[in-house]
Coordinates of N, CA and C in Angstrom, one line a residue:
M905 N 11.3 -89.3 22.5 CA 10.1 -90.3 22.9 C 10.0 -90.3 24.7
H906 N 9.2 -90.3 25.1 CA 8.9 -90.2 26.5 C 8.9 -92.0 26.7
P907 N 9.5 -92.3 28.0 CA 9.4 -93.5 28.3 C 7.8 -94.1 28.6
A908 N 7.5 -95.1 28.3 CA 6.3 -95.1 28.5 C 6.0 -96.6 29.4
H909 N 4.8 -96.2 30.1 CA 4.3 -96.7 31.1 C 2.7 -97.1 30.9
C910 N 1.8 -98.0 31.3 CA 0.8 -98.3 31.2 C 0.2 -97.2 32.2
H911 N -0.5 -96.3 32.3 CA -1.2 -95.4 32.8 C -2.4 -95.8 34.2
H912 N -2.5 -97.2 33.9 CA -3.5 -97.9 35.1 C -2.9 -98.7 36.1
C913 N -1.8 -99.2 35.6 CA -0.8 -100.0 36.5 C 0.4 -99.9 36.7
N914 N 1.0 -98.8 35.7 CA 2.2 -98.5 35.6 C 3.4 -99.5 35.2
Y915 N 2.7 -100.5 34.4 CA 3.8 -101.3 33.8 C 4.7 -100.6 32.8
D916 N 5.7 -101.2 32.6 CA 6.7 -100.4 31.8 C 6.5 -100.9 30.4
L917 N 5.9 -100.3 29.7 CA 5.9 -100.7 28.1 C 6.4 -100.7 26.9
T918 N 7.9 -100.1 27.2 CA 9.0 -100.0 26.5 C 9.0 -101.4 25.5
G919 N 9.8 -101.2 24.5 CA 9.6 -102.4 23.4 C 8.4 -103.1 22.6
L920 N 7.3 -102.4 23.4 CA 6.0 -102.9 23.0 C 5.5 -102.0 21.7
P921 N 4.6 -102.5 21.0 CA 4.0 -101.3 19.9 C 3.2 -99.9 20.4
A922 N 3.6 -99.3 19.5 CA 2.9 -98.0 19.9 C 1.2 -97.6 20.8
Q923 N 0.4 -98.9 20.3 CA -0.8 -99.2 21.4 C -1.3 -100.4 21.1
G924 N -2.2 -100.8 22.0 CA -2.3 -102.3 22.1 C -2.9 -102.4 23.4
R925 N -2.0 -103.7 24.3 CA -3.4 -104.0 25.4 C -1.9 -104.4 26.4
C926 N -2.4 -103.4 27.4 CA -1.1 -103.6 28.4 C -1.2 -105.4 29.1
P927 N 0.2 -105.7 29.0 CA 0.1 -107.5 29.2 C 0.4 -107.6 30.8
E928 N 0.1 -106.9 31.4 CA 0.0 -106.6 33.2 C -1.5 -106.8 33.4
C929 N -2.0 -105.6 33.0 CA -4.0 -105.4 33.4 C -4.6 -105.8 32.2
G930 N -4.3 -105.7 31.0 CA -5.1 -105.8 29.8 C -5.8 -104.5 29.4
K931 N -5.8 -103.4 30.4 CA -6.3 -102.5 29.8 C -5.5 -101.7 28.5
P932 N -6.5 -101.1 27.7 CA -6.0 -100.9 26.0 C -4.7 -99.5 26.5
F933 N -4.0 -99.3 25.5 CA -2.7 -98.3 25.9 C -2.5 -97.7 24.7
N934 N -1.9 -96.2 24.4 CA -1.4 -95.6 23.7 C -0.2 -94.6 23.8
T935 N 1.0 -95.4 23.6 CA 2.1 -94.5 24.2 C 2.5 -93.0 23.4
Q936 N 1.4 -93.1 22.2 CA 1.8 -91.8 21.3 C 0.8 -90.7 22.3
S937 N -0.1 -91.1 23.0 CA -0.6 -89.9 24.0 C -0.3 -90.1 25.3
Y938 N 0.9 -90.9 25.3 CA 1.4 -90.5 26.9 C 1.4 -89.6 27.7
Y939 N 2.3 -88.8 26.9 CA 2.8 -87.2 27.3 C 1.4 -86.7 27.9
R940 N 0.8 -86.4 27.0 CA -0.7 -86.1 27.5 C -1.8 -86.8 28.6
Q941 N -1.7 -87.9 28.2 CA -2.0 -88.8 29.8 C -1.3 -88.4 31.2
Q942 N -0.1 -88.0 30.9 CA 0.7 -87.9 32.1 C 0.8 -86.3 32.6
H943 N 0.4 -85.5 32.0 CA 0.7 -84.3 32.4 C -0.7 -83.3 32.1
R944 N -2.0 -84.0 32.0 CA -3.0 -83.2 32.1 C -3.8 -83.6 33.7
S945 N -4.0 -82.5 34.1 CA -4.7 -82.4 35.2 C -6.0 -83.4 35.2
D946 N -6.3 -83.6 36.2 CA -7.3 -84.2 36.5 C -8.8 -83.5 36.6
H947 N -8.3 -82.2 37.6 CA -9.6 -80.9 38.0 C -9.7 -80.9 36.6
P948 N -11.5 -80.6 36.2 CA -12.0 -80.3 35.3 C -12.0 -78.9 34.8
L949 N -11.8 -77.9 35.2 CA -10.9 -76.6 35.1 C -10.4 -76.8 34.2
M950 N -8.7 -77.1 34.6 CA -8.0 -77.5 34.1 C -7.7 -77.9 32.6
R951 N -8.5 -79.2 33.0 CA -8.3 -79.9 31.7 C -9.5 -79.2 30.3
Y952 N -10.4 -78.2 30.7 CA -11.1 -77.6 29.7 C -10.5 -76.0 29.9
L953 N -9.1 -75.8 30.5 CA -8.7 -74.5 30.4 C -8.5 -74.0 29.1
R954 N -8.2 -74.6 27.9 CA -7.7 -74.0 26.5 C -9.4 -73.5 26.1
S955 N -10.1 -74.0 26.7 CA -11.5 -73.9 25.6 C -12.0 -72.7 26.6
I956 N -11.9 -72.5 28.0 CA -12.2 -71.1 28.8 C -11.5 -70.0 28.3
V957 N -10.3 -70.6 27.9 CA -9.5 -69.3 27.7 C -10.0 -68.9 25.9
L958 N -10.4 -69.8 25.7 CA -10.6 -69.3 24.2 C -11.8 -68.4 24.0
A959 N -13.0 -69.4 24.9 CA -14.3 -68.5 24.8 C -14.3 -67.3 25.7
G960 N -13.4 -67.1 26.1 CA -13.3 -66.0 27.4 C -12.6 -64.5 26.1
I961 N -12.0 -65.1 25.3 CA -11.3 -64.2 24.4 C -12.4 -63.9 23.2
A962 N -13.1 -64.9 22.9 CA -14.5 -64.6 22.0 C -15.3 -63.7 22.9
L963 N -15.6 -63.7 23.6 CA -16.4 -63.1 24.8 C -15.9 -61.4 24.5
A964 N -14.5 -61.3 24.9 CA -14.0 -60.0 25.1 C -13.7 -59.2 23.7
I965 N -14.0 -59.8 22.6 CA -13.8 -59.6 21.3 C -15.3 -59.1 20.8
V966 N -16.4 -59.8 21.5 CA -17.6 -59.3 21.1 C -18.4 -58.1 21.7
L967 N -17.8 -58.2 23.1 CA -17.6 -57.0 24.0 C -17.2 -55.7 23.4
F968 N -15.7 -56.0 23.3 CA -15.0 -54.7 22.7 C -15.7 -54.1 21.2
G969 N -16.1 -55.1 20.6 CA -17.1 -54.8 19.1 C -17.6 -54.2 19.3
S970 N -19.1 -54.6 20.2 CA -20.0 -54.3 20.9 C -19.7 -52.4 21.1
L971 N -18.9 -52.2 22.0 CA -18.4 -50.6 22.4 C -18.1 -49.7 21.2
L972 N -17.6 -50.5 19.8 CA -16.7 -49.6 19.0 C -18.0 -49.5 18.3
S973 N -19.1 -50.3 17.9 CA -20.4 -50.5 17.2 C -20.9 -49.2 17.6
I974 N -21.0 -48.6 19.0 CA -21.8 -47.5 19.4 C -21.4 -46.3 18.6
A975 N -19.9 -46.4 18.5 CA -19.2 -45.0 17.7 C -18.9 -45.0 16.6
A976 N -19.4 -46.1 15.9 CA -19.1 -46.5 14.3 C -19.9 -45.7 13.7
D977 N -19.5 -45.8 12.3 CA -20.7 -44.8 11.4 C -21.5 -45.8 10.8
H978 N -21.0 -47.1 10.9 CA -21.7 -48.1 10.5 C -21.9 -49.3 11.3
P979 N -22.8 -48.9 12.3 CA -22.8 -50.1 13.7 C -23.0 -51.5 12.9
L980 N -24.2 -51.7 11.7 CA -24.1 -53.0 11.8 C -23.2 -53.9 10.7
R981 N -21.9 -53.0 10.1 CA -20.8 -53.5 9.8 C -19.8 -53.9 10.6
A982 N -20.1 -52.9 12.1 CA -19.1 -53.4 12.9 C -19.4 -54.5 13.7
V983 N -20.5 -54.6 13.8 CA -21.1 -55.7 14.4 C -21.0 -57.1 13.8
V984 N -20.8 -56.8 12.7 CA -20.9 -58.6 11.5 C -19.2 -58.6 11.8
I985 N -18.7 -57.5 11.8 CA -17.2 -57.6 11.6 C -16.0 -58.5 13.0
T986 N -17.4 -58.0 13.9 CA -16.5 -58.2 15.1 C -17.2 -59.8 15.4
L987 N -18.3 -60.4 15.2 CA -19.0 -61.5 15.1 C -17.9 -62.7 14.4
V988 N -17.5 -61.8 13.3 CA -16.8 -62.8 12.3 C -15.3 -63.2 12.9
I989 N -14.8 -62.0 13.5 CA -13.4 -62.2 14.2 C -13.6 -63.2 15.4
A990 N -14.8 -62.8 16.1 CA -15.1 -63.9 17.3 C -15.3 -64.9 17.1
A991 N -15.5 -65.4 15.9 CA -16.0 -67.0 15.6 C -14.6 -67.8 15.5
V992 N -13.5 -67.3 15.3 CA -12.4 -67.8 15.1 C -12.0 -68.4 16.8
P993 N -11.7 -67.4 17.4 CA -11.2 -68.4 18.7 C -12.8 -68.8 19.8
A994 N -14.0 -68.7 19.2 CA -15.4 -69.4 19.7 C -14.9 -70.9 19.0
F995 N -14.6 -70.9 17.8 CA -14.5 -72.3 16.9 C -13.6 -73.3 17.8
G996 N -12.4 -72.2 18.0 CA -11.1 -73.3 18.8 C -11.9 -73.8 19.8
A997 N -12.4 -73.0 20.9 CA -13.0 -73.2 22.0 C -13.6 -74.8 21.8
L998 N -14.6 -74.9 20.7 CA -15.6 -75.8 20.5 C -14.5 -76.7 20.0
V999 N -13.5 -76.9 19.5 CA -12.6 -77.9 19.2 C -12.0 -78.5 20.0
Y1000 N -11.6 -77.9 21.0 CA -10.5 -78.2 22.1 C -11.6 -78.6 23.2
W1001 N -12.7 -78.1 23.4 CA -13.8 -79.2 24.5 C -14.4 -80.2 23.7
R1002 N -14.5 -80.4 22.6 CA -14.7 -81.9 21.9 C -13.8 -82.8 21.9
S1003 N -12.4 -82.2 21.8 CA -11.4 -83.1 21.8 C -10.9 -83.7 23.2
E1004 N -11.1 -82.8 24.1 CA -11.4 -83.4 25.3 C -12.4 -84.1 26.3
L1005 N -13.7 -84.2 25.6 CA -14.7 -84.8 25.8 C -14.3 -86.3 25.2
D1006 N -13.8 -86.6 23.7 CA -13.3 -87.6 22.9 C -12.1 -88.4 23.7
E1007 N -11.2 -87.8 24.2 CA -10.1 -88.1 25.0 C -10.6 -88.5 26.2
Q1008 N -11.5 -88.4 27.2 CA -12.0 -88.3 28.3 C -13.0 -89.8 28.2
R1009 N -13.7 -89.8 26.5 CA -14.7 -91.0 26.7 C -13.6 -92.2 26.2
K1010 N -12.6 -91.6 25.8 CA -11.3 -93.1 25.4 C -10.9 -93.5 26.3
S1011 N -10.5 -92.8 27.5 CA -9.8 -93.4 28.7 C -10.8 -94.2 29.5
D1012 N -12.3 -94.1 29.6 CA -13.1 -94.1 30.5 C -13.2 -95.9 30.2

């Protein structure tokens, strides 16, 4: 377990429940998400890096599939297969993006 400190006032939360209000500043805390709060960057591009990478992978799959469909005997089949495969990282990007938005709303 990581040492727990309030990310608002740096009060030591050792011995307190996993979540609640800081006795020092009164702000809500959650020690279970302590590691994420301490190690995530405040730069927007870094916070959304997983989403950006997964969206880039989905785009690369679509581009590669488009090139393959040109040479395929059944181009429509190649396009459908490509879109199905690209949907997986695209969905992952959406999930990571949404979870980051929810996390940001909780911390505000």
